[in-house]
mmCIF file of C-alpha atoms in Angstrom:
data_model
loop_
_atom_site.group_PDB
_atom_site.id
_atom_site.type_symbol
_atom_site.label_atom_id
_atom_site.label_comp_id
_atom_site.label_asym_id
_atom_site.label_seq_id
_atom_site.Cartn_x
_atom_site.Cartn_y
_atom_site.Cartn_z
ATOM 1 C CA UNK A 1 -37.663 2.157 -25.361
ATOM 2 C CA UNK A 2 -39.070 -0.799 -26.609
ATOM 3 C CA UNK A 3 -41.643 -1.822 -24.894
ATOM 4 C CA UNK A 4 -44.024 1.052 -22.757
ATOM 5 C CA UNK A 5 -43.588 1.825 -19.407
ATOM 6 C CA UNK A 6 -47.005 1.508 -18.037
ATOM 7 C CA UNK A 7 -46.998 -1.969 -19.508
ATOM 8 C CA UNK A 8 -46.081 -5.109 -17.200
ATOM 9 C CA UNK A 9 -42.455 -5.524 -19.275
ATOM 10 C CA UNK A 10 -41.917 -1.994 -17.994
ATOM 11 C CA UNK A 11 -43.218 -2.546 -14.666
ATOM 12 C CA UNK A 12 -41.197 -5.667 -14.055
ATOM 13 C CA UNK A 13 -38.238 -3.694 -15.389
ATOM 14 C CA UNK A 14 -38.512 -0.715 -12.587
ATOM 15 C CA UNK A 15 -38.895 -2.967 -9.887
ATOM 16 C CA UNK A 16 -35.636 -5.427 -11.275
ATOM 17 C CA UNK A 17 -33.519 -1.473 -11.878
ATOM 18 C CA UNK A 18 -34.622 -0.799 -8.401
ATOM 19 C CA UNK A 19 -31.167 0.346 -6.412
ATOM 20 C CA UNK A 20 -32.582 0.831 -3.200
ATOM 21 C CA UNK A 21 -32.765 -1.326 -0.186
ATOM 22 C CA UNK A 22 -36.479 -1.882 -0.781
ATOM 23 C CA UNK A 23 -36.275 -3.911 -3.811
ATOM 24 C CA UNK A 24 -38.779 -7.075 -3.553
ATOM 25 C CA UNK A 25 -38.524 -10.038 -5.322
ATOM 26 C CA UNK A 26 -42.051 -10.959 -4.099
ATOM 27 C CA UNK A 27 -43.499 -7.786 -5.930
ATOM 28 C CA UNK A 28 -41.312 -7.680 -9.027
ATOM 29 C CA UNK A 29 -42.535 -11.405 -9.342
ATOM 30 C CA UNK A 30 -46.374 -10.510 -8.813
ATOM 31 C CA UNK A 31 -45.564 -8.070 -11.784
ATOM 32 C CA UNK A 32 -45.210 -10.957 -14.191
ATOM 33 C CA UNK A 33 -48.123 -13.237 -12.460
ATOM 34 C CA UNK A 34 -50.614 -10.726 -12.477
ATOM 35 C CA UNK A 35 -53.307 -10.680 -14.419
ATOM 36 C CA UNK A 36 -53.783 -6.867 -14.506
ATOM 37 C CA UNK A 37 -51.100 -6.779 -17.464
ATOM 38 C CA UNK A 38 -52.104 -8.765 -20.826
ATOM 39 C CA UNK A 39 -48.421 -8.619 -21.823
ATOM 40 C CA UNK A 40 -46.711 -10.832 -19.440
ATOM 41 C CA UNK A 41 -47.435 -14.267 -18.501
ATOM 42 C CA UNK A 42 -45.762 -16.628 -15.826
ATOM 43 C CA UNK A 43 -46.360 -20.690 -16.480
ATOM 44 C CA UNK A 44 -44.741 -23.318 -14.282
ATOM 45 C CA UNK A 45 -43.251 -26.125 -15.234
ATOM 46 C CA UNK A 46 -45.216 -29.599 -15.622
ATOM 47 C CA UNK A 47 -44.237 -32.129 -12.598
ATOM 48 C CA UNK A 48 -40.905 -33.635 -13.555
ATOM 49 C CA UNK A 49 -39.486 -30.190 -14.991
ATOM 50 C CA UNK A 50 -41.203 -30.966 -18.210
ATOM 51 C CA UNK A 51 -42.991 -28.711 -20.591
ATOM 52 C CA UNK A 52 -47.066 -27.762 -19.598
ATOM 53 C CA UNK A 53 -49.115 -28.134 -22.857
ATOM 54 C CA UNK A 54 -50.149 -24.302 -22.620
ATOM 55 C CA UNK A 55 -46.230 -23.792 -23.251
ATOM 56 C CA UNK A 56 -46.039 -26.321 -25.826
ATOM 57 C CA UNK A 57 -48.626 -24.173 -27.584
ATOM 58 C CA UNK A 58 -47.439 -21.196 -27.258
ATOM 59 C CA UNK A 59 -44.283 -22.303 -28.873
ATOM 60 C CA UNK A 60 -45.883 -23.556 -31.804
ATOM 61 C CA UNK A 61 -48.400 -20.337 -32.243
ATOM 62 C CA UNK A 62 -44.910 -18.354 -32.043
ATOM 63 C CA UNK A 63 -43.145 -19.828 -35.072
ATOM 64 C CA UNK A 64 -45.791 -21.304 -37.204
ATOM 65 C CA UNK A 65 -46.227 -18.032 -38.895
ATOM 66 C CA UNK A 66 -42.970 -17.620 -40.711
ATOM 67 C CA UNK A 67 -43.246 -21.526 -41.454
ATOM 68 C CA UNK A 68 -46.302 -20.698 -42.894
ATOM 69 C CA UNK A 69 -45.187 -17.809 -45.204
ATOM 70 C CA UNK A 70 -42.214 -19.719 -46.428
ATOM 71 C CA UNK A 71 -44.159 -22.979 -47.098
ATOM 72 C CA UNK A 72 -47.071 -20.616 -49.393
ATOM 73 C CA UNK A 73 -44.065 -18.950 -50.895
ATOM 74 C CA UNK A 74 -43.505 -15.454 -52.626
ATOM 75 C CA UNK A 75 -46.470 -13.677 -53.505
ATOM 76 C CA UNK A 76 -47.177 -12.941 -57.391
ATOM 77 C CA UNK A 77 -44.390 -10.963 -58.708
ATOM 78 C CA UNK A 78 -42.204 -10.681 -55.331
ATOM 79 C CA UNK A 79 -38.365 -11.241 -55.949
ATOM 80 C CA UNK A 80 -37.014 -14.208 -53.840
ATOM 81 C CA UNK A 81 -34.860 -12.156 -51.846
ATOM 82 C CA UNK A 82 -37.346 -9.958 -50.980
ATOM 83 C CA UNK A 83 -39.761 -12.595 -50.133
ATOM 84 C CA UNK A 84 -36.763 -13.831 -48.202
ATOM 85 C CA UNK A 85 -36.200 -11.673 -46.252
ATOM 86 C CA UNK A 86 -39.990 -10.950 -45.156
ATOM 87 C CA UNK A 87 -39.449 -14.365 -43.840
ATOM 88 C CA UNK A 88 -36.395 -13.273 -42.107
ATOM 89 C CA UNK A 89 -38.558 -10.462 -40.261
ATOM 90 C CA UNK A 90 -41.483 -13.205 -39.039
ATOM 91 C CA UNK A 91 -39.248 -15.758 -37.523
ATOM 92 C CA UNK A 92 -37.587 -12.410 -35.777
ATOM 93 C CA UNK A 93 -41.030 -11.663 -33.907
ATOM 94 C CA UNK A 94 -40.375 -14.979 -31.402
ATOM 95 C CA UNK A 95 -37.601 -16.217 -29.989
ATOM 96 C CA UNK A 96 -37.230 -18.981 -27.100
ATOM 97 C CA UNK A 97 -34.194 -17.882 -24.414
ATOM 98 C CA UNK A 98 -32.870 -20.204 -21.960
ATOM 99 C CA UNK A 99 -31.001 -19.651 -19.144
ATOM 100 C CA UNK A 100 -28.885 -23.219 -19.683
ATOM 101 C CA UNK A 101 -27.521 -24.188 -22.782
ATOM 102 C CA UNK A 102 -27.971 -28.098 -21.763
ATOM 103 C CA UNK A 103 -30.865 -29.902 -20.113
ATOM 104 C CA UNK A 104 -34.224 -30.561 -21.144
ATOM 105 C CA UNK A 105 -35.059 -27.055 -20.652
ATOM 106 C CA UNK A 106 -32.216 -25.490 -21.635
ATOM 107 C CA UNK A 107 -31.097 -24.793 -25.412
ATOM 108 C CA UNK A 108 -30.771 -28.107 -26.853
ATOM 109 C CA UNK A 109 -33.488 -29.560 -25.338
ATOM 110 C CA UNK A 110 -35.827 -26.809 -26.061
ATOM 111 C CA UNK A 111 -34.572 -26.800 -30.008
ATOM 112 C CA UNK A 112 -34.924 -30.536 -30.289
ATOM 113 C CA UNK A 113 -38.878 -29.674 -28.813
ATOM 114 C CA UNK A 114 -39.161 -27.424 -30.438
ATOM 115 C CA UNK A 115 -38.587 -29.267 -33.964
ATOM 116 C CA UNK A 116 -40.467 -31.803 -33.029
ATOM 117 C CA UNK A 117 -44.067 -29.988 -31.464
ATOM 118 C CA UNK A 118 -43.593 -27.615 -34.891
ATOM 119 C CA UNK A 119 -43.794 -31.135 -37.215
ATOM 120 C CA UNK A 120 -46.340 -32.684 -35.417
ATOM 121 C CA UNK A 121 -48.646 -29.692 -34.588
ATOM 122 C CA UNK A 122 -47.171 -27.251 -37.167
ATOM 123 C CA UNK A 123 -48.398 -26.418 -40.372
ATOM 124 C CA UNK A 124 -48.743 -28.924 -43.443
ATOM 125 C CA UNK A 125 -46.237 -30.094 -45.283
ATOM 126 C CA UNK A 126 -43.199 -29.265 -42.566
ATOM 127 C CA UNK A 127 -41.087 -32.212 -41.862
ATOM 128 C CA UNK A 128 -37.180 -32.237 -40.357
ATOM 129 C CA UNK A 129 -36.150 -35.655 -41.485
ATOM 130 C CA UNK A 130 -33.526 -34.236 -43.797
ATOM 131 C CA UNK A 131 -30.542 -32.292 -42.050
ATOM 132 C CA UNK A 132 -31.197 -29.293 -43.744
ATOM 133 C CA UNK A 133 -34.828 -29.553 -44.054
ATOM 134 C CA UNK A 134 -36.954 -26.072 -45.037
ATOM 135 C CA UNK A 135 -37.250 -23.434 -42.418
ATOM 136 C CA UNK A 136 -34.754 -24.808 -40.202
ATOM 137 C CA UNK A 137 -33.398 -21.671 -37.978
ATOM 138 C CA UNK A 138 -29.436 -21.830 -38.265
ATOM 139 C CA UNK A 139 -26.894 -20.105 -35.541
ATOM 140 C CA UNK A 140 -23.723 -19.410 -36.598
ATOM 141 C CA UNK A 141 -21.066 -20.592 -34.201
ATOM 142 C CA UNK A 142 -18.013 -19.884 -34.997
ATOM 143 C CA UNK A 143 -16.261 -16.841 -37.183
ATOM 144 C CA UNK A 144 -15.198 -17.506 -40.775
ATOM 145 C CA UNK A 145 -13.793 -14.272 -42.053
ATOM 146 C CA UNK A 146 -13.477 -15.891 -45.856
ATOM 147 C CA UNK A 147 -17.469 -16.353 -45.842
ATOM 148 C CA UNK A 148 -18.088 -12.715 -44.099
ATOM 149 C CA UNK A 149 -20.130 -14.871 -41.734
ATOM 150 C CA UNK A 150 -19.826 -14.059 -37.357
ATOM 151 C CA UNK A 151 -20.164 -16.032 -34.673
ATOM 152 C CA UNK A 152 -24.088 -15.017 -33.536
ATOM 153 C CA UNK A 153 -25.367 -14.660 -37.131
ATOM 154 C CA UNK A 154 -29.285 -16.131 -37.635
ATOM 155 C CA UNK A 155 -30.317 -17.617 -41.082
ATOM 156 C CA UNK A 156 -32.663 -19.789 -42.425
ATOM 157 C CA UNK A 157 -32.712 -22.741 -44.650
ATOM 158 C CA UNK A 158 -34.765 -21.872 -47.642
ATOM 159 C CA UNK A 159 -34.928 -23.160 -51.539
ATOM 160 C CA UNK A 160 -33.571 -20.581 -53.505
ATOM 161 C CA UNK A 161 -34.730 -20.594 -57.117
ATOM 162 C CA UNK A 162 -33.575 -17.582 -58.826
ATOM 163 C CA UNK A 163 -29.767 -16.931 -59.755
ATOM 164 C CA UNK A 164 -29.071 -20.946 -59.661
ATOM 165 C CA UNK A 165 -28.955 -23.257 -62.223
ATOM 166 C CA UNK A 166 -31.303 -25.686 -60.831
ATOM 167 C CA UNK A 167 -33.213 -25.156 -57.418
ATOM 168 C CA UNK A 168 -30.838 -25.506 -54.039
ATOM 169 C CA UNK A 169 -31.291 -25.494 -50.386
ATOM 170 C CA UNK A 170 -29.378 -22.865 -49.338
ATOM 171 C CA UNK A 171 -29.326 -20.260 -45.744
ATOM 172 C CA UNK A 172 -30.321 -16.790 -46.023
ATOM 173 C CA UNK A 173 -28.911 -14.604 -43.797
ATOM 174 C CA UNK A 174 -30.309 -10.612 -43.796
ATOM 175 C CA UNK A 175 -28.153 -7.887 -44.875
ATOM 176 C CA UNK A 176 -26.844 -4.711 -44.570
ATOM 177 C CA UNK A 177 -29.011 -3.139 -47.547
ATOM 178 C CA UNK A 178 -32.197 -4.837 -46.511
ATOM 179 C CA UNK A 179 -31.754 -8.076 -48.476
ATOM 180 C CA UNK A 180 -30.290 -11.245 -47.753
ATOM 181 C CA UNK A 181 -26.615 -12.590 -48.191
ATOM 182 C CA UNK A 182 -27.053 -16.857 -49.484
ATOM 183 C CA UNK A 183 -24.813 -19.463 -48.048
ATOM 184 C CA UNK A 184 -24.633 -22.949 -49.695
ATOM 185 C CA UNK A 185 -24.803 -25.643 -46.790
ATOM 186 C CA UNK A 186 -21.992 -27.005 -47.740
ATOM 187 C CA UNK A 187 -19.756 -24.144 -46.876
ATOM 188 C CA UNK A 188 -21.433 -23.105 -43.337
ATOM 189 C CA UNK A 189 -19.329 -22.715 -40.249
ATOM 190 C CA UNK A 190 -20.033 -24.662 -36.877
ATOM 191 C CA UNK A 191 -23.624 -23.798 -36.399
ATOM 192 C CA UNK A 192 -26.596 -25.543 -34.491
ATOM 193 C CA UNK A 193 -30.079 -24.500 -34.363
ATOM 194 C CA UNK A 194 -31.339 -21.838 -32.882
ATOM 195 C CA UNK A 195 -35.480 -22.205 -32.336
ATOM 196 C CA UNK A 196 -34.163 -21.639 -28.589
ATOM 197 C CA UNK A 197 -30.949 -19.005 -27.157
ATOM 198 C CA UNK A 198 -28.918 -18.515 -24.441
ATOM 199 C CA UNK A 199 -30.267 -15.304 -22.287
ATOM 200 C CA UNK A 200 -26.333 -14.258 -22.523
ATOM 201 C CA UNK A 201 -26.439 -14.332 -26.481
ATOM 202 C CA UNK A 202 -29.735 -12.372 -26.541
ATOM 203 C CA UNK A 203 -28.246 -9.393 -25.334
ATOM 204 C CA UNK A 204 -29.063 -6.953 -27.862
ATOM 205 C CA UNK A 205 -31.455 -8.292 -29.527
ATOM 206 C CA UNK A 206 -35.431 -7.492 -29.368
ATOM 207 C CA UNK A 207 -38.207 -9.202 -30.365
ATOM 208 C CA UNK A 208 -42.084 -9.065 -30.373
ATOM 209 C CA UNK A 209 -42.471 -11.825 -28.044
ATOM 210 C CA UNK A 210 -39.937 -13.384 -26.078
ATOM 211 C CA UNK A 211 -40.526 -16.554 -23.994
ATOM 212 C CA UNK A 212 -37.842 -16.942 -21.273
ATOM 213 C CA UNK A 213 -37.228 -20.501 -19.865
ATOM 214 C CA UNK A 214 -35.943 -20.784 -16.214
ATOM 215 C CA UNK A 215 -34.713 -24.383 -14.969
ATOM 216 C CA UNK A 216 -36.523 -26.756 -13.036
ATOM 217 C CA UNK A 217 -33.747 -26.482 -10.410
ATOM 218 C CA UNK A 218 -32.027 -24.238 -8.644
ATOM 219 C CA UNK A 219 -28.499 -22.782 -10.185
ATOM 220 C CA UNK A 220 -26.125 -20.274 -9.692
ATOM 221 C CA UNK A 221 -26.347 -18.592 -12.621
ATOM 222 C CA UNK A 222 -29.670 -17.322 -12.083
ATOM 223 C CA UNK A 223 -29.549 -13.710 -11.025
ATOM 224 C CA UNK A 224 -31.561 -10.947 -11.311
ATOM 225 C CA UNK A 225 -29.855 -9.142 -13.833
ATOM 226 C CA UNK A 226 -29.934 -12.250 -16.128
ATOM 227 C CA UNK A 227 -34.176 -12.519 -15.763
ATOM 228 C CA UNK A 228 -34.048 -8.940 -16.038
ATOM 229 C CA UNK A 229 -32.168 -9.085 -19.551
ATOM 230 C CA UNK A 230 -34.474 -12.217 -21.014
ATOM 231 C CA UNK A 231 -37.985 -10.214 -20.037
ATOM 232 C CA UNK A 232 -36.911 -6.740 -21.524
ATOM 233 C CA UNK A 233 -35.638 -8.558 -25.265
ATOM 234 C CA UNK A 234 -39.375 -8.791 -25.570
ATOM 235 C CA UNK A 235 -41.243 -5.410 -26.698
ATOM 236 C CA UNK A 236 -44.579 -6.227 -26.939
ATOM 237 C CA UNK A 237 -45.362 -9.825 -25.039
ATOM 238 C CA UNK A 238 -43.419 -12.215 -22.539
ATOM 239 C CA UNK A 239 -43.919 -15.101 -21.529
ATOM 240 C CA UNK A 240 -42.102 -16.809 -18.600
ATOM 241 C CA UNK A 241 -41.770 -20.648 -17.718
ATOM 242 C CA UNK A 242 -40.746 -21.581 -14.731
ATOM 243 C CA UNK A 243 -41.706 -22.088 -10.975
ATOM 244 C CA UNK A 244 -41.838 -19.324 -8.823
ATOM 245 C CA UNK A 245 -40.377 -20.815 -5.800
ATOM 246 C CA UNK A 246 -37.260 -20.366 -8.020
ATOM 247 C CA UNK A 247 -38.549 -16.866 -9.654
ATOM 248 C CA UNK A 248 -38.565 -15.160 -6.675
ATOM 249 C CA UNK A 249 -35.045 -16.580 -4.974
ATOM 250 C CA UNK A 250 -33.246 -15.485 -8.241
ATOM 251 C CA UNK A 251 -34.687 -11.989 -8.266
ATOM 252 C CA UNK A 252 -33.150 -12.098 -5.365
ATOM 253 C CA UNK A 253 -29.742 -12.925 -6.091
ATOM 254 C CA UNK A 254 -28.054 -9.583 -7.889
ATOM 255 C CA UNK A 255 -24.971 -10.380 -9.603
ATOM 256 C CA UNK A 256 -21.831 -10.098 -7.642
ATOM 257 C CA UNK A 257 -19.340 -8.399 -9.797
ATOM 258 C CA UNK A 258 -16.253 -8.520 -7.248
ATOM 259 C CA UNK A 259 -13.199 -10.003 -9.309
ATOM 260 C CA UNK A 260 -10.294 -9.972 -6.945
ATOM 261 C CA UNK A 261 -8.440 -7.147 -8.651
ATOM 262 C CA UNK A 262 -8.611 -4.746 -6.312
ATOM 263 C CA UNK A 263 -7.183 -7.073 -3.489
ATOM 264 C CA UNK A 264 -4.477 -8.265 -5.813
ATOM 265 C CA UNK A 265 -3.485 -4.658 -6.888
ATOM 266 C CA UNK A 266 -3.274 -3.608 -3.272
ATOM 267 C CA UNK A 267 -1.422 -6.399 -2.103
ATOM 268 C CA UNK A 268 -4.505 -7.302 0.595
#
Protein backbone atom coordinates (compact mmCIF):
# COMPACT_ATOMS: atom_id res chain seq x y z
CA UNK A 1 0.00 0.00 0.00
CA UNK A 2 2.55 2.32 -0.65
CA UNK A 3 2.19 3.85 -3.50
CA UNK A 4 -1.75 4.35 -5.15
CA UNK A 5 -3.17 2.20 -7.47
CA UNK A 6 -4.35 4.51 -10.10
CA UNK A 7 -0.81 5.81 -10.20
CA UNK A 8 1.75 4.43 -12.95
CA UNK A 9 3.85 2.42 -9.92
CA UNK A 10 0.49 0.73 -9.43
CA UNK A 11 -0.29 0.30 -12.93
CA UNK A 12 3.05 -1.19 -13.81
CA UNK A 13 2.57 -3.40 -10.76
CA UNK A 14 -0.95 -5.05 -12.07
CA UNK A 15 0.27 -5.66 -15.33
CA UNK A 16 3.94 -7.35 -13.80
CA UNK A 17 1.19 -9.54 -10.94
CA UNK A 18 -0.68 -10.41 -14.03
CA UNK A 19 -1.10 -14.53 -13.86
CA UNK A 20 -2.83 -14.98 -16.92
CA UNK A 21 -1.70 -15.94 -20.32
CA UNK A 22 -2.26 -12.37 -21.53
CA UNK A 23 0.43 -10.72 -19.70
CA UNK A 24 2.42 -8.17 -22.12
CA UNK A 25 5.65 -7.02 -21.67
CA UNK A 26 5.02 -4.45 -24.46
CA UNK A 27 2.13 -2.85 -22.31
CA UNK A 28 3.55 -3.22 -18.81
CA UNK A 29 6.61 -1.39 -20.46
CA UNK A 30 4.41 1.48 -22.10
CA UNK A 31 3.22 1.83 -18.37
CA UNK A 32 6.58 3.20 -17.33
CA UNK A 33 7.25 5.23 -20.81
CA UNK A 34 4.16 6.94 -20.84
CA UNK A 35 3.73 10.19 -20.29
CA UNK A 36 0.13 9.99 -18.95
CA UNK A 37 1.69 9.13 -15.38
CA UNK A 38 4.03 11.98 -13.74
CA UNK A 39 5.36 9.29 -11.37
CA UNK A 40 7.32 7.04 -13.51
CA UNK A 41 9.97 7.78 -15.89
CA UNK A 42 11.97 5.44 -18.34
CA UNK A 43 15.64 6.96 -19.59
CA UNK A 44 17.99 4.94 -21.77
CA UNK A 45 21.28 4.61 -21.44
CA UNK A 46 23.89 7.07 -23.23
CA UNK A 47 25.73 5.18 -26.32
CA UNK A 48 28.44 3.05 -24.75
CA UNK A 49 26.14 1.96 -21.68
CA UNK A 50 27.11 5.14 -19.98
CA UNK A 51 25.09 7.45 -17.86
CA UNK A 52 22.64 10.29 -19.96
CA UNK A 53 23.14 13.70 -18.21
CA UNK A 54 19.26 13.82 -17.37
CA UNK A 55 20.24 10.69 -15.07
CA UNK A 56 23.27 12.22 -13.82
CA UNK A 57 20.92 14.93 -12.57
CA UNK A 58 18.52 13.25 -11.24
CA UNK A 59 20.97 11.53 -9.04
CA UNK A 60 22.34 14.54 -7.72
CA UNK A 61 18.70 16.37 -7.14
CA UNK A 62 17.99 12.95 -5.15
CA UNK A 63 20.69 13.17 -2.48
CA UNK A 64 21.71 16.73 -2.33
CA UNK A 65 19.03 17.38 0.15
CA UNK A 66 20.19 15.41 3.12
CA UNK A 67 23.84 16.68 2.15
CA UNK A 68 22.46 19.85 2.43
CA UNK A 69 20.79 19.54 5.90
CA UNK A 70 23.81 17.93 7.39
CA UNK A 71 26.31 20.47 5.93
CA UNK A 72 23.80 23.68 7.57
CA UNK A 73 23.66 21.57 10.66
CA UNK A 74 21.11 21.34 13.66
CA UNK A 75 18.75 24.01 13.87
CA UNK A 76 18.85 26.39 17.11
CA UNK A 77 18.30 24.32 20.08
CA UNK A 78 17.89 20.75 18.25
CA UNK A 79 19.82 17.86 20.09
CA UNK A 80 22.41 16.18 17.75
CA UNK A 81 20.74 13.01 17.74
CA UNK A 82 17.71 14.34 16.85
CA UNK A 83 19.10 16.44 14.18
CA UNK A 84 20.70 13.14 13.30
CA UNK A 85 18.43 11.33 12.72
CA UNK A 86 16.24 13.91 10.56
CA UNK A 87 19.19 13.38 8.39
CA UNK A 88 18.75 9.74 8.59
CA UNK A 89 15.01 10.21 7.25
CA UNK A 90 16.23 12.57 4.01
CA UNK A 91 18.90 10.35 2.68
CA UNK A 92 15.95 7.51 3.16
CA UNK A 93 13.66 9.41 0.51
CA UNK A 94 16.24 8.18 -2.58
CA UNK A 95 17.91 5.33 -3.11
CA UNK A 96 19.81 4.07 -6.42
CA UNK A 97 19.11 -0.03 -7.02
CA UNK A 98 21.02 -1.97 -9.41
CA UNK A 99 20.41 -5.05 -10.80
CA UNK A 100 24.49 -5.99 -10.85
CA UNK A 101 26.61 -5.47 -8.09
CA UNK A 102 29.76 -4.92 -10.61
CA UNK A 103 30.02 -2.95 -13.84
CA UNK A 104 29.79 0.54 -14.58
CA UNK A 105 26.20 0.42 -13.99
CA UNK A 106 25.96 -1.80 -11.43
CA UNK A 107 26.67 -1.02 -7.57
CA UNK A 108 30.16 -0.03 -7.50
CA UNK A 109 30.20 1.79 -10.41
CA UNK A 110 27.12 3.68 -9.70
CA UNK A 111 28.53 4.54 -5.91
CA UNK A 112 31.89 5.62 -7.23
CA UNK A 113 29.43 8.13 -9.73
CA UNK A 114 27.71 8.78 -7.63
CA UNK A 115 30.48 10.33 -5.16
CA UNK A 116 31.93 11.91 -7.66
CA UNK A 117 28.70 13.92 -9.72
CA UNK A 118 27.57 14.79 -5.78
CA UNK A 119 31.31 16.69 -5.26
CA UNK A 120 31.42 18.25 -8.37
CA UNK A 121 27.73 19.31 -8.85
CA UNK A 122 26.66 18.90 -5.18
CA UNK A 123 26.32 21.38 -2.69
CA UNK A 124 29.28 23.60 -1.22
CA UNK A 125 31.63 22.56 0.87
CA UNK A 126 31.18 18.49 0.15
CA UNK A 127 34.37 16.84 -0.71
CA UNK A 128 35.28 12.77 -0.40
CA UNK A 129 39.02 13.02 -0.35
CA UNK A 130 39.18 11.67 3.17
CA UNK A 131 37.94 7.93 3.65
CA UNK A 132 35.44 8.81 5.94
CA UNK A 133 34.56 12.11 4.64
CA UNK A 134 30.96 13.82 5.93
CA UNK A 135 27.79 12.34 4.63
CA UNK A 136 29.28 9.36 3.27
CA UNK A 137 26.30 6.58 3.16
CA UNK A 138 27.82 3.36 4.93
CA UNK A 139 26.39 -0.44 4.34
CA UNK A 140 27.06 -2.75 6.76
CA UNK A 141 28.39 -6.00 5.38
CA UNK A 142 28.95 -8.34 7.54
CA UNK A 143 27.32 -9.28 11.22
CA UNK A 144 29.20 -8.32 14.39
CA UNK A 145 27.05 -9.44 17.25
CA UNK A 146 29.60 -7.57 19.92
CA UNK A 147 28.71 -4.09 18.13
CA UNK A 148 24.75 -5.03 17.82
CA UNK A 149 25.44 -4.08 14.21
CA UNK A 150 23.67 -6.62 10.99
CA UNK A 151 24.66 -7.31 7.87
CA UNK A 152 22.16 -4.69 5.73
CA UNK A 153 22.34 -1.89 8.35
CA UNK A 154 22.53 1.95 6.63
CA UNK A 155 24.43 4.78 8.52
CA UNK A 156 25.98 7.81 7.87
CA UNK A 157 29.22 9.44 8.58
CA UNK A 158 28.53 12.52 10.58
CA UNK A 159 30.65 14.78 13.27
CA UNK A 160 29.25 14.15 16.43
CA UNK A 161 29.81 16.91 18.97
CA UNK A 162 27.89 16.25 22.00
CA UNK A 163 28.79 13.34 24.56
CA UNK A 164 32.64 13.38 23.23
CA UNK A 165 35.44 14.93 24.53
CA UNK A 166 36.52 16.67 21.50
CA UNK A 167 34.53 16.54 18.10
CA UNK A 168 34.76 12.91 16.10
CA UNK A 169 33.66 11.50 12.88
CA UNK A 170 31.63 8.91 13.78
CA UNK A 171 28.35 6.66 11.80
CA UNK A 172 24.94 7.06 12.95
CA UNK A 173 22.85 4.39 12.50
CA UNK A 174 18.76 4.91 13.45
CA UNK A 175 17.27 3.14 16.25
CA UNK A 176 14.73 1.33 17.73
CA UNK A 177 13.36 4.37 19.94
CA UNK A 178 13.59 6.88 17.15
CA UNK A 179 17.18 8.01 17.73
CA UNK A 180 20.36 6.94 16.51
CA UNK A 181 22.90 4.24 17.84
CA UNK A 182 26.97 5.98 17.12
CA UNK A 183 29.70 3.80 15.83
CA UNK A 184 33.35 5.04 15.95
CA UNK A 185 35.00 4.22 12.44
CA UNK A 186 37.40 2.51 13.84
CA UNK A 187 35.31 -0.31 15.11
CA UNK A 188 32.91 -0.78 11.88
CA UNK A 189 32.45 -4.16 10.31
CA UNK A 190 33.12 -4.88 6.47
CA UNK A 191 31.04 -2.19 4.96
CA UNK A 192 31.16 -0.29 1.51
CA UNK A 193 29.03 2.45 0.40
CA UNK A 194 25.82 2.35 -0.32
CA UNK A 195 24.66 5.68 -2.58
CA UNK A 196 23.61 2.62 -4.96
CA UNK A 197 21.90 -1.27 -3.86
CA UNK A 198 21.42 -4.42 -5.12
CA UNK A 199 17.51 -4.87 -6.23
CA UNK A 200 17.91 -8.30 -4.05
CA UNK A 201 18.96 -6.25 -0.83
CA UNK A 202 16.11 -3.74 -1.36
CA UNK A 203 13.58 -6.11 -0.63
CA UNK A 204 11.74 -4.58 2.07
CA UNK A 205 12.61 -1.50 1.99
CA UNK A 206 10.53 1.69 0.56
CA UNK A 207 11.44 4.84 -0.37
CA UNK A 208 10.04 8.14 -1.87
CA UNK A 209 11.83 7.80 -5.02
CA UNK A 210 13.57 4.93 -6.23
CA UNK A 211 15.72 4.95 -9.41
CA UNK A 212 16.25 1.39 -10.74
CA UNK A 213 19.33 0.77 -13.02
CA UNK A 214 19.07 -2.07 -15.66
CA UNK A 215 22.42 -3.12 -17.57
CA UNK A 216 23.49 -2.12 -20.81
CA UNK A 217 23.47 -5.82 -21.77
CA UNK A 218 21.54 -8.54 -21.70
CA UNK A 219 21.77 -11.05 -18.44
CA UNK A 220 20.14 -13.74 -16.95
CA UNK A 221 19.29 -12.40 -13.96
CA UNK A 222 16.91 -10.04 -15.26
CA UNK A 223 13.40 -11.27 -14.71
CA UNK A 224 10.30 -9.88 -14.23
CA UNK A 225 9.87 -10.41 -10.76
CA UNK A 226 13.26 -8.69 -10.06
CA UNK A 227 12.02 -5.20 -12.18
CA UNK A 228 8.88 -5.78 -10.53
CA UNK A 229 10.53 -5.64 -6.91
CA UNK A 230 13.00 -2.42 -7.81
CA UNK A 231 9.77 -0.24 -9.27
CA UNK A 232 7.35 -1.01 -6.28
CA UNK A 233 10.38 0.04 -3.34
CA UNK A 234 9.45 3.42 -4.68
CA UNK A 235 6.05 5.00 -3.20
CA UNK A 236 5.76 8.11 -4.66
CA UNK A 237 8.29 8.46 -7.92
CA UNK A 238 10.45 5.97 -10.13
CA UNK A 239 12.65 6.40 -12.27
CA UNK A 240 14.05 3.70 -14.63
CA UNK A 241 17.42 3.63 -16.69
CA UNK A 242 17.84 1.45 -19.12
CA UNK A 243 17.02 0.51 -22.83
CA UNK A 244 13.91 -0.90 -23.63
CA UNK A 245 14.96 -3.37 -26.12
CA UNK A 246 16.15 -5.03 -22.85
CA UNK A 247 12.96 -3.72 -20.68
CA UNK A 248 10.64 -5.45 -22.51
CA UNK A 249 12.65 -9.06 -23.06
CA UNK A 250 13.08 -9.18 -19.19
CA UNK A 251 9.44 -8.53 -18.42
CA UNK A 252 9.30 -11.24 -20.26
CA UNK A 253 11.35 -13.66 -18.60
CA UNK A 254 9.33 -14.79 -15.16
CA UNK A 255 11.50 -16.45 -12.79
CA UNK A 256 11.77 -20.14 -13.05
CA UNK A 257 11.60 -21.51 -9.61
CA UNK A 258 12.06 -25.37 -10.54
CA UNK A 259 14.94 -26.72 -8.16
CA UNK A 260 15.26 -30.37 -8.95
CA UNK A 261 13.74 -31.60 -5.71
CA UNK A 262 10.89 -33.01 -6.81
CA UNK A 263 12.75 -35.22 -9.47
CA UNK A 264 15.32 -36.19 -6.90
CA UNK A 265 12.64 -37.12 -4.24
CA UNK A 266 10.83 -39.25 -6.77
CA UNK A 267 13.67 -40.94 -8.06
CA UNK A 268 12.79 -39.47 -11.89
Amino acid sequence: HRFSDSSGIGHFARACLDGSEGFDPARAADILASEQYNDVRLISHAPGGRLRSETEAAIVSGYTPYLEMLLAGPQAGEPERVFHRRVLQSFDTFRVLCAHRRGELGVEGINESAARLLEARGPEGFSTHTPYYLGRPILVRANDYAIDRRNGDIGLVVTRREGVARPQRQVCFPSADGGVDYLTTARLPEHQTVYAMTIHSSQGSEFTHAMVVLPAQPSPILTRELIYTGVTRAARQMTLIGDRTLLEPALATPVKRASGLRAKVWGH
